Short mmCIF file of N, CA, C and O in Angstrom, two decimals:
data_model
loop_
_atom_site.label_atom_id
_atom_site.label_comp_id
_atom_site.label_asym_id
_atom_site.label_seq_id
_atom_site.Cartn_x
_atom_site.Cartn_y
_atom_site.Cartn_z
N MET A 376 6.47 10.79 3.41
CA MET A 376 6.81 10.01 4.58
C MET A 376 8.33 9.94 4.68
O MET A 376 9.02 9.74 3.69
N VAL A 377 8.84 10.05 5.86
CA VAL A 377 10.27 10.05 6.13
C VAL A 377 10.80 8.62 6.15
O VAL A 377 10.15 7.72 6.67
N LYS A 378 12.00 8.44 5.59
CA LYS A 378 12.63 7.12 5.65
C LYS A 378 13.00 6.81 7.09
O LYS A 378 13.64 7.62 7.76
N CYS A 379 12.58 5.66 7.59
CA CYS A 379 12.93 5.23 8.93
C CYS A 379 12.86 3.70 9.00
O CYS A 379 12.15 3.08 8.22
N CYS A 380 13.63 3.12 9.90
CA CYS A 380 13.69 1.66 10.03
C CYS A 380 12.30 1.04 10.18
O CYS A 380 12.05 -0.06 9.72
N GLU A 381 11.43 1.77 10.82
CA GLU A 381 10.08 1.27 11.08
C GLU A 381 9.34 0.88 9.81
O GLU A 381 8.51 -0.01 9.80
N SER A 382 9.65 1.55 8.67
CA SER A 382 8.96 1.26 7.42
C SER A 382 9.88 0.61 6.38
O SER A 382 9.63 0.70 5.19
N CYS A 383 10.93 -0.08 6.84
CA CYS A 383 11.88 -0.74 5.95
C CYS A 383 11.58 -2.24 5.86
O CYS A 383 11.15 -2.84 6.83
N THR A 384 11.85 -2.82 4.71
CA THR A 384 11.60 -4.26 4.54
C THR A 384 12.57 -5.11 5.35
O THR A 384 12.27 -6.27 5.64
N HIS A 385 13.71 -4.56 5.73
CA HIS A 385 14.74 -5.34 6.42
C HIS A 385 14.55 -5.39 7.94
O HIS A 385 15.25 -6.14 8.62
N VAL A 386 13.65 -4.60 8.48
CA VAL A 386 13.49 -4.56 9.94
C VAL A 386 12.53 -5.65 10.41
O VAL A 386 11.55 -5.97 9.75
N LYS A 387 12.88 -6.24 11.51
CA LYS A 387 12.03 -7.23 12.18
C LYS A 387 11.61 -6.64 13.51
O LYS A 387 12.45 -6.16 14.27
N VAL A 388 10.31 -6.67 13.78
CA VAL A 388 9.78 -6.07 15.01
C VAL A 388 9.29 -7.17 15.93
O VAL A 388 8.53 -8.05 15.52
N LYS A 389 9.74 -7.12 17.18
CA LYS A 389 9.27 -8.06 18.21
C LYS A 389 8.72 -7.26 19.37
O LYS A 389 9.28 -6.24 19.75
N ASN A 390 7.61 -7.74 19.93
CA ASN A 390 7.03 -7.11 21.11
C ASN A 390 7.74 -7.62 22.36
O ASN A 390 7.98 -8.81 22.51
N LYS A 391 8.06 -6.68 23.25
CA LYS A 391 8.68 -7.06 24.53
C LYS A 391 7.62 -7.67 25.43
O LYS A 391 6.42 -7.38 25.29
N LEU A 392 8.04 -8.49 26.34
CA LEU A 392 7.13 -9.17 27.26
C LEU A 392 6.35 -8.18 28.12
O LEU A 392 5.15 -8.36 28.36
N LEU A 393 7.01 -7.12 28.57
CA LEU A 393 6.36 -6.14 29.45
C LEU A 393 5.97 -4.85 28.72
O LEU A 393 5.83 -3.81 29.33
N GLY A 394 5.81 -4.92 27.43
CA GLY A 394 5.42 -3.76 26.64
C GLY A 394 6.60 -3.16 25.89
O GLY A 394 7.75 -3.34 26.26
N GLY A 395 6.32 -2.45 24.84
CA GLY A 395 7.36 -1.88 24.01
C GLY A 395 7.72 -2.82 22.86
O GLY A 395 7.18 -3.92 22.74
N LYS A 396 8.64 -2.36 22.00
CA LYS A 396 9.03 -3.14 20.84
C LYS A 396 10.55 -3.12 20.68
O LYS A 396 11.21 -2.18 21.09
N ILE A 397 11.06 -4.18 20.08
CA ILE A 397 12.47 -4.28 19.75
C ILE A 397 12.57 -4.34 18.23
O ILE A 397 11.92 -5.17 17.59
N TYR A 398 13.39 -3.44 17.65
CA TYR A 398 13.58 -3.40 16.20
C TYR A 398 14.96 -3.97 15.89
O TYR A 398 15.97 -3.54 16.44
N THR A 399 15.01 -4.94 14.98
CA THR A 399 16.27 -5.57 14.59
C THR A 399 16.41 -5.50 13.07
O THR A 399 15.46 -5.82 12.34
N CYS A 400 17.58 -5.12 12.59
CA CYS A 400 17.86 -5.04 11.16
C CYS A 400 18.42 -6.37 10.69
O CYS A 400 19.43 -6.84 11.22
N SER A 401 17.80 -6.98 9.68
CA SER A 401 18.26 -8.27 9.18
C SER A 401 19.49 -8.12 8.28
O SER A 401 20.22 -9.08 8.06
N ILE A 402 19.76 -6.93 7.78
CA ILE A 402 20.95 -6.68 6.95
C ILE A 402 22.18 -6.45 7.83
O ILE A 402 23.22 -7.05 7.62
N ASN A 403 22.05 -5.56 8.81
CA ASN A 403 23.18 -5.20 9.66
C ASN A 403 23.31 -6.09 10.91
O ASN A 403 24.26 -5.95 11.67
N ASN A 404 22.34 -6.98 11.13
CA ASN A 404 22.35 -7.89 12.28
C ASN A 404 22.56 -7.16 13.60
O ASN A 404 23.44 -7.51 14.39
N CYS A 405 21.75 -6.13 13.83
CA CYS A 405 21.86 -5.39 15.09
C CYS A 405 20.52 -4.76 15.43
O CYS A 405 19.63 -4.69 14.60
N LYS A 406 20.41 -4.34 16.69
CA LYS A 406 19.21 -3.61 17.12
C LYS A 406 19.27 -2.21 16.54
O LYS A 406 20.35 -1.62 16.42
N VAL A 407 18.10 -1.68 16.16
CA VAL A 407 18.01 -0.33 15.61
C VAL A 407 16.87 0.41 16.29
O VAL A 407 16.04 -0.20 16.96
N THR A 408 16.83 1.71 16.12
CA THR A 408 15.69 2.48 16.61
C THR A 408 14.71 2.68 15.46
O THR A 408 15.11 2.67 14.30
N ALA A 409 13.47 2.85 15.79
CA ALA A 409 12.42 2.94 14.78
C ALA A 409 12.60 4.12 13.84
O ALA A 409 12.19 4.07 12.68
N LEU A 410 13.23 5.19 14.29
CA LEU A 410 13.29 6.42 13.49
C LEU A 410 14.58 6.58 12.69
O LEU A 410 14.74 7.55 11.98
N ASN A 411 15.51 5.64 12.79
CA ASN A 411 16.75 5.71 12.01
C ASN A 411 16.55 5.13 10.62
O ASN A 411 15.55 4.46 10.36
N ALA A 412 17.52 5.35 9.75
CA ALA A 412 17.54 4.72 8.43
C ALA A 412 18.98 4.65 7.96
O ALA A 412 19.76 5.57 8.19
N CYS A 413 19.34 3.55 7.30
CA CYS A 413 20.71 3.39 6.80
C CYS A 413 20.69 3.40 5.28
O CYS A 413 19.65 3.54 4.66
N ASP A 414 21.86 3.17 4.68
CA ASP A 414 21.95 3.18 3.22
C ASP A 414 21.37 1.92 2.58
O ASP A 414 21.26 1.83 1.37
N GLN A 415 20.96 0.94 3.39
CA GLN A 415 20.32 -0.28 2.90
C GLN A 415 18.78 -0.18 2.93
O GLN A 415 18.09 -1.15 2.68
N PHE A 416 18.26 1.00 3.23
CA PHE A 416 16.82 1.21 3.40
C PHE A 416 16.05 0.88 2.13
O PHE A 416 16.42 1.30 1.03
N VAL A 417 14.96 0.12 2.28
CA VAL A 417 14.04 -0.21 1.19
C VAL A 417 12.62 -0.07 1.73
O VAL A 417 12.27 -0.68 2.74
N TRP A 418 11.79 0.72 1.05
CA TRP A 418 10.40 0.92 1.49
C TRP A 418 9.65 -0.40 1.52
O TRP A 418 9.77 -1.20 0.60
N ASP A 419 8.84 -0.60 2.53
CA ASP A 419 7.92 -1.72 2.61
C ASP A 419 6.52 -1.14 2.48
O ASP A 419 6.00 -0.53 3.41
N GLY A 420 5.93 -1.32 1.30
CA GLY A 420 4.62 -0.74 1.02
C GLY A 420 3.55 -1.13 2.01
O GLY A 420 2.70 -0.32 2.39
N ASN A 421 3.56 -2.38 2.47
CA ASN A 421 2.55 -2.84 3.42
C ASN A 421 2.66 -2.10 4.75
O ASN A 421 1.65 -1.72 5.35
N LYS A 422 3.89 -1.87 5.22
CA LYS A 422 4.07 -1.15 6.48
C LYS A 422 3.64 0.31 6.35
O LYS A 422 3.03 0.87 7.25
N VAL A 423 3.97 0.92 5.21
CA VAL A 423 3.58 2.30 4.98
C VAL A 423 2.06 2.42 5.00
O VAL A 423 1.49 3.33 5.60
N LEU A 424 1.38 1.48 4.35
CA LEU A 424 -0.09 1.51 4.35
C LEU A 424 -0.65 1.32 5.75
O LEU A 424 -1.63 1.95 6.13
N GLN A 425 -0.03 0.46 6.54
CA GLN A 425 -0.47 0.24 7.92
C GLN A 425 -0.42 1.54 8.70
O GLN A 425 -1.35 1.88 9.41
N TYR A 426 0.68 2.28 8.58
CA TYR A 426 0.84 3.54 9.30
C TYR A 426 -0.11 4.61 8.79
O TYR A 426 -0.46 5.52 9.52
N ALA A 427 -0.53 4.48 7.53
CA ALA A 427 -1.46 5.45 6.95
C ALA A 427 -2.92 5.10 7.26
O ALA A 427 -3.83 5.78 6.81
N GLY A 428 -3.16 4.04 8.02
CA GLY A 428 -4.52 3.69 8.42
C GLY A 428 -5.20 2.66 7.55
O GLY A 428 -6.41 2.48 7.62
N PHE A 429 -4.45 1.93 6.74
CA PHE A 429 -5.01 0.89 5.88
C PHE A 429 -4.86 -0.47 6.53
O PHE A 429 -3.97 -0.70 7.34
N ARG A 430 -5.74 -1.37 6.15
CA ARG A 430 -5.64 -2.75 6.61
C ARG A 430 -6.03 -3.66 5.44
O ARG A 430 -6.60 -3.20 4.45
N HIS A 431 -5.72 -4.95 5.56
CA HIS A 431 -6.06 -5.89 4.50
C HIS A 431 -7.57 -6.04 4.39
O HIS A 431 -8.29 -5.99 5.39
N HIS A 432 -8.03 -6.23 3.17
CA HIS A 432 -9.45 -6.46 2.88
C HIS A 432 -9.91 -7.73 3.61
O HIS A 432 -9.20 -8.73 3.63
N GLU A 433 -11.07 -7.66 4.21
CA GLU A 433 -11.63 -8.81 4.92
C GLU A 433 -12.38 -9.69 3.93
O GLU A 433 -13.24 -9.22 3.19
N PHE A 434 -12.03 -10.97 3.91
CA PHE A 434 -12.67 -11.92 3.00
C PHE A 434 -14.18 -11.92 3.20
O PHE A 434 -14.66 -11.98 4.32
N GLY A 435 -14.91 -11.83 2.10
CA GLY A 435 -16.37 -11.83 2.16
C GLY A 435 -16.99 -10.45 2.19
O GLY A 435 -18.19 -10.28 1.98
N SER A 436 -16.18 -9.43 2.46
CA SER A 436 -16.69 -8.06 2.51
C SER A 436 -16.60 -7.43 1.12
O SER A 436 -15.63 -7.63 0.39
N ALA A 437 -17.62 -6.68 0.75
CA ALA A 437 -17.62 -5.99 -0.55
C ALA A 437 -16.86 -4.67 -0.46
O ALA A 437 -16.59 -4.04 -1.48
N ASP A 438 -16.52 -4.23 0.76
CA ASP A 438 -15.83 -2.96 0.95
C ASP A 438 -14.33 -3.13 0.73
O ASP A 438 -13.68 -3.93 1.40
N ALA A 439 -13.78 -2.39 -0.21
CA ALA A 439 -12.33 -2.38 -0.49
C ALA A 439 -12.04 -1.09 -1.23
O ALA A 439 -12.96 -0.38 -1.67
N CYS A 440 -10.76 -0.77 -1.37
CA CYS A 440 -10.37 0.48 -2.04
C CYS A 440 -10.96 0.60 -3.45
O CYS A 440 -11.24 1.70 -3.91
N HIS A 441 -11.15 -0.52 -4.14
CA HIS A 441 -11.62 -0.45 -5.52
C HIS A 441 -13.01 0.17 -5.63
O HIS A 441 -13.36 0.73 -6.67
N SER A 442 -13.81 0.11 -4.58
CA SER A 442 -15.16 0.67 -4.64
C SER A 442 -15.32 1.91 -3.77
O SER A 442 -16.43 2.34 -3.48
N CYS A 443 -14.20 2.50 -3.35
CA CYS A 443 -14.24 3.66 -2.45
C CYS A 443 -14.38 4.96 -3.25
O CYS A 443 -13.81 5.12 -4.33
N ALA A 444 -15.11 5.89 -2.69
CA ALA A 444 -15.32 7.19 -3.33
C ALA A 444 -14.05 8.02 -3.34
O ALA A 444 -13.92 8.95 -4.14
N HIS A 445 -13.08 7.71 -2.48
CA HIS A 445 -11.85 8.49 -2.37
C HIS A 445 -10.74 7.99 -3.30
O HIS A 445 -9.70 8.61 -3.40
N ARG A 446 -10.97 6.87 -3.99
CA ARG A 446 -9.94 6.32 -4.87
C ARG A 446 -9.95 7.06 -6.20
O ARG A 446 -10.96 7.29 -6.81
N GLU A 447 -8.74 7.42 -6.65
CA GLU A 447 -8.56 8.00 -7.98
C GLU A 447 -7.52 7.16 -8.69
O GLU A 447 -6.80 6.39 -8.07
N SER A 448 -7.42 7.34 -9.99
CA SER A 448 -6.39 6.62 -10.73
C SER A 448 -5.87 7.51 -11.85
O SER A 448 -6.54 8.44 -12.29
N THR A 449 -4.67 7.19 -12.26
CA THR A 449 -4.06 7.88 -13.39
C THR A 449 -3.28 6.85 -14.19
O THR A 449 -2.84 5.84 -13.63
N GLN A 450 -3.12 7.08 -15.46
CA GLN A 450 -2.38 6.15 -16.30
C GLN A 450 -0.91 6.52 -16.28
O GLN A 450 -0.54 7.60 -16.71
N GLY A 451 -0.08 5.63 -15.74
CA GLY A 451 1.36 5.84 -15.71
C GLY A 451 2.03 5.05 -16.83
O GLY A 451 1.37 4.35 -17.60
N LYS A 452 3.34 5.15 -16.92
CA LYS A 452 4.09 4.43 -17.96
C LYS A 452 4.02 2.92 -17.77
O LYS A 452 4.08 2.17 -18.74
N THR A 453 3.90 2.48 -16.53
CA THR A 453 3.88 1.04 -16.24
C THR A 453 2.48 0.50 -16.02
O THR A 453 2.32 -0.68 -15.73
N GLY A 454 1.47 1.33 -16.12
CA GLY A 454 0.10 0.89 -15.91
C GLY A 454 -0.66 1.88 -15.05
O GLY A 454 -0.26 3.03 -14.89
N VAL A 455 -1.75 1.42 -14.48
CA VAL A 455 -2.61 2.26 -13.66
C VAL A 455 -1.94 2.53 -12.32
O VAL A 455 -1.42 1.63 -11.68
N ILE A 456 -1.96 3.78 -11.90
CA ILE A 456 -1.46 4.17 -10.58
C ILE A 456 -2.66 4.67 -9.78
O ILE A 456 -3.36 5.58 -10.21
N TYR A 457 -2.89 4.05 -8.62
CA TYR A 457 -4.02 4.41 -7.78
C TYR A 457 -3.60 5.40 -6.71
O TYR A 457 -2.50 5.36 -6.20
N ILE A 458 -4.53 6.29 -6.37
CA ILE A 458 -4.29 7.35 -5.39
C ILE A 458 -5.47 7.39 -4.43
O ILE A 458 -6.62 7.30 -4.86
N CYS A 459 -5.20 7.53 -3.14
CA CYS A 459 -6.25 7.75 -2.15
C CYS A 459 -6.27 9.23 -1.82
O CYS A 459 -5.33 9.76 -1.23
N LYS A 460 -7.34 9.91 -2.23
CA LYS A 460 -7.46 11.35 -1.99
C LYS A 460 -7.61 11.65 -0.50
O LYS A 460 -7.06 12.63 -0.01
N LYS A 461 -8.32 10.83 0.21
CA LYS A 461 -8.61 11.08 1.63
C LYS A 461 -7.35 10.99 2.49
O LYS A 461 -7.12 11.83 3.35
N ASN A 462 -6.51 9.96 2.26
CA ASN A 462 -5.31 9.75 3.06
C ASN A 462 -4.06 10.32 2.40
O ASN A 462 -2.97 10.21 2.96
N ASN A 463 -4.20 10.89 1.21
CA ASN A 463 -3.09 11.48 0.47
C ASN A 463 -1.96 10.46 0.28
O ASN A 463 -0.80 10.70 0.62
N VAL A 464 -2.33 9.28 -0.27
CA VAL A 464 -1.37 8.20 -0.51
C VAL A 464 -1.39 7.84 -1.98
O VAL A 464 -2.46 7.64 -2.56
N GLN A 465 -0.21 7.78 -2.60
CA GLN A 465 -0.09 7.26 -3.96
C GLN A 465 0.49 5.87 -3.85
O GLN A 465 1.55 5.67 -3.27
N PHE A 466 -0.22 4.89 -4.41
CA PHE A 466 0.19 3.50 -4.29
C PHE A 466 1.24 3.14 -5.33
O PHE A 466 1.37 3.80 -6.35
N TRP A 467 1.98 2.09 -5.08
CA TRP A 467 3.05 1.66 -5.95
C TRP A 467 2.48 0.99 -7.20
O TRP A 467 1.35 0.50 -7.21
N PRO A 468 3.26 0.93 -8.29
CA PRO A 468 2.81 0.23 -9.51
C PRO A 468 2.53 -1.24 -9.19
O PRO A 468 3.28 -1.88 -8.46
N GLY A 469 1.45 -1.75 -9.70
CA GLY A 469 1.06 -3.13 -9.43
C GLY A 469 0.18 -3.29 -8.20
O GLY A 469 -0.25 -4.39 -7.89
N PHE A 470 -0.11 -2.19 -7.50
CA PHE A 470 -0.98 -2.23 -6.32
C PHE A 470 -2.37 -2.67 -6.73
O PHE A 470 -2.90 -2.22 -7.74
N SER A 471 -2.97 -3.56 -5.95
CA SER A 471 -4.34 -3.99 -6.21
C SER A 471 -5.28 -3.37 -5.18
O SER A 471 -5.19 -3.68 -3.99
N PRO A 472 -6.20 -2.49 -5.62
CA PRO A 472 -7.12 -1.86 -4.68
C PRO A 472 -8.16 -2.82 -4.09
O PRO A 472 -8.93 -2.44 -3.24
N MET A 473 -8.15 -4.07 -4.55
CA MET A 473 -9.06 -5.05 -3.98
C MET A 473 -8.49 -5.67 -2.71
O MET A 473 -9.19 -6.37 -1.99
N ASP A 474 -7.22 -5.41 -2.42
CA ASP A 474 -6.55 -6.05 -1.29
C ASP A 474 -6.58 -5.25 0.00
O ASP A 474 -6.24 -5.77 1.05
N TYR A 475 -6.91 -3.97 -0.07
CA TYR A 475 -6.82 -3.09 1.10
C TYR A 475 -8.09 -2.27 1.30
O TYR A 475 -8.88 -2.08 0.39
N ILE A 476 -8.22 -1.76 2.53
CA ILE A 476 -9.30 -0.84 2.88
C ILE A 476 -8.79 0.01 4.05
O ILE A 476 -7.94 -0.43 4.81
N CYS A 477 -9.29 1.22 4.17
CA CYS A 477 -8.86 2.07 5.28
C CYS A 477 -10.06 2.41 6.17
O CYS A 477 -11.20 2.08 5.85
N ASN A 478 -9.78 3.12 7.24
CA ASN A 478 -10.83 3.49 8.18
C ASN A 478 -11.74 4.58 7.63
O ASN A 478 -12.78 4.85 8.20
N ASN A 479 -11.33 5.22 6.53
CA ASN A 479 -12.12 6.30 5.93
C ASN A 479 -12.92 5.84 4.72
O ASN A 479 -13.33 6.66 3.91
N PHE A 480 -13.14 4.52 4.59
CA PHE A 480 -13.86 3.99 3.44
C PHE A 480 -15.23 4.64 3.30
O PHE A 480 -15.97 4.78 4.27
N GLU A 481 -15.54 5.05 2.09
CA GLU A 481 -16.85 5.60 1.77
C GLU A 481 -17.28 4.98 0.45
O GLU A 481 -16.57 5.11 -0.56
N ASP A 482 -18.38 4.29 0.45
CA ASP A 482 -18.84 3.58 -0.75
C ASP A 482 -19.08 4.56 -1.89
O ASP A 482 -19.86 5.49 -1.77
N GLY A 483 -18.38 4.33 -2.99
CA GLY A 483 -18.51 5.18 -4.17
C GLY A 483 -19.61 4.73 -5.11
O GLY A 483 -19.84 5.35 -6.15
N GLY A 484 -20.24 3.62 -4.78
CA GLY A 484 -21.35 3.13 -5.57
C GLY A 484 -20.93 2.62 -6.94
O GLY A 484 -19.77 2.27 -7.18
N ILE A 485 -21.88 2.63 -7.86
CA ILE A 485 -21.65 2.08 -9.19
C ILE A 485 -20.63 2.92 -9.97
O ILE A 485 -19.90 2.39 -10.81
N GLY A 486 -20.53 4.22 -9.67
CA GLY A 486 -19.57 5.08 -10.36
C GLY A 486 -18.13 4.66 -10.07
O GLY A 486 -17.30 4.59 -10.99
N ALA A 487 -17.82 4.38 -8.81
CA ALA A 487 -16.47 3.94 -8.44
C ALA A 487 -16.16 2.58 -9.05
O ALA A 487 -15.05 2.36 -9.54
N LEU A 488 -17.12 1.70 -9.05
CA LEU A 488 -16.92 0.38 -9.63
C LEU A 488 -16.69 0.48 -11.14
O LEU A 488 -15.81 -0.18 -11.69
N ALA A 489 -17.46 1.32 -11.82
CA ALA A 489 -17.28 1.51 -13.27
C ALA A 489 -15.91 2.09 -13.58
O ALA A 489 -15.25 1.66 -14.54
N ASP A 490 -15.44 3.05 -12.78
CA ASP A 490 -14.11 3.62 -12.98
C ASP A 490 -13.03 2.55 -12.82
O ASP A 490 -12.07 2.50 -13.59
N TYR A 491 -13.18 1.71 -11.81
CA TYR A 491 -12.21 0.65 -11.57
C TYR A 491 -12.19 -0.35 -12.73
O TYR A 491 -11.13 -0.76 -13.19
N MET A 492 -13.37 -0.72 -13.23
CA MET A 492 -13.45 -1.65 -14.35
C MET A 492 -12.81 -1.05 -15.60
O MET A 492 -12.12 -1.74 -16.35
N ALA A 493 -13.00 0.25 -15.81
CA ALA A 493 -12.37 0.93 -16.95
C ALA A 493 -10.85 0.88 -16.83
O ALA A 493 -10.14 0.64 -17.82
N ASP A 494 -10.33 1.10 -15.61
CA ASP A 494 -8.89 1.02 -15.39
C ASP A 494 -8.36 -0.38 -15.73
O ASP A 494 -7.30 -0.52 -16.34
N LEU A 495 -9.10 -1.41 -15.32
CA LEU A 495 -8.68 -2.77 -15.60
C LEU A 495 -8.66 -3.05 -17.10
O LEU A 495 -7.74 -3.71 -17.61
N LEU A 496 -9.65 -2.54 -17.82
CA LEU A 496 -9.70 -2.75 -19.27
C LEU A 496 -8.53 -2.06 -19.97
O LEU A 496 -7.91 -2.62 -20.87
N VAL A 497 -8.21 -0.84 -19.56
CA VAL A 497 -7.08 -0.12 -20.14
C VAL A 497 -5.78 -0.86 -19.84
O VAL A 497 -4.93 -1.02 -20.72
N ASP A 498 -5.62 -1.34 -18.61
CA ASP A 498 -4.42 -2.08 -18.23
C ASP A 498 -4.30 -3.38 -19.03
O ASP A 498 -3.22 -3.75 -19.49
N GLN A 499 -5.42 -4.07 -19.21
CA GLN A 499 -5.42 -5.32 -19.97
C GLN A 499 -5.05 -5.06 -21.42
O GLN A 499 -4.27 -5.79 -22.01
N ASP A 500 -5.60 -4.00 -22.00
CA ASP A 500 -5.29 -3.65 -23.37
C ASP A 500 -3.81 -3.31 -23.53
O ASP A 500 -3.17 -3.72 -24.49
N ARG A 501 -3.27 -2.58 -22.57
CA ARG A 501 -1.84 -2.22 -22.60
C ARG A 501 -0.98 -3.48 -22.51
O ARG A 501 0.03 -3.60 -23.20
N PHE A 502 -1.37 -4.44 -21.68
CA PHE A 502 -0.62 -5.68 -21.52
C PHE A 502 -0.62 -6.47 -22.84
O PHE A 502 0.41 -7.01 -23.23
N LYS A 503 -1.75 -6.52 -23.52
CA LYS A 503 -1.85 -7.25 -24.78
C LYS A 503 -0.97 -6.62 -25.86
O LYS A 503 -0.47 -7.31 -26.73
N LYS A 504 -0.80 -5.30 -25.79
CA LYS A 504 0.02 -4.60 -26.79
C LYS A 504 1.50 -4.59 -26.41
O LYS A 504 2.28 -3.91 -27.05
N GLY A 505 1.87 -5.30 -25.38
CA GLY A 505 3.27 -5.39 -24.99
C GLY A 505 3.73 -4.31 -24.07
O GLY A 505 4.91 -3.97 -24.03
N GLY A 506 2.82 -3.71 -23.32
CA GLY A 506 3.20 -2.71 -22.32
C GLY A 506 3.42 -1.32 -22.86
O GLY A 506 3.98 -0.46 -22.20
N LYS A 507 3.03 -1.06 -24.10
CA LYS A 507 3.22 0.27 -24.68
C LYS A 507 2.03 1.15 -24.48
O LYS A 507 0.95 0.76 -24.35
#
């Protein structure tokens, strides 16, 4: 994904009264265009997920990334790193697959749930050993 103001943590987006959007940078205190980026750019993971077709998990629903057939994981230096094969997205360290779902959700059944539980156990064990 290309760096642009639209996916920066410092940008504030307001909808115009008659349609369209106004982008304002909270660092530079000025209007910006959605496709620009400055040297103060910082990725906003939530915005990136929004553009990739993800939304927050709905309370009460059993459907979330943790039980999706498209979710994969790998063990990184800082813990479990989750990957969505369908949307080709690698999530940031500390991402919780219970918090999001996308439009391509496909129930992975007991196999996906077992994989997720195994990831949690490995992460918990690593935390107890001091992150090594």
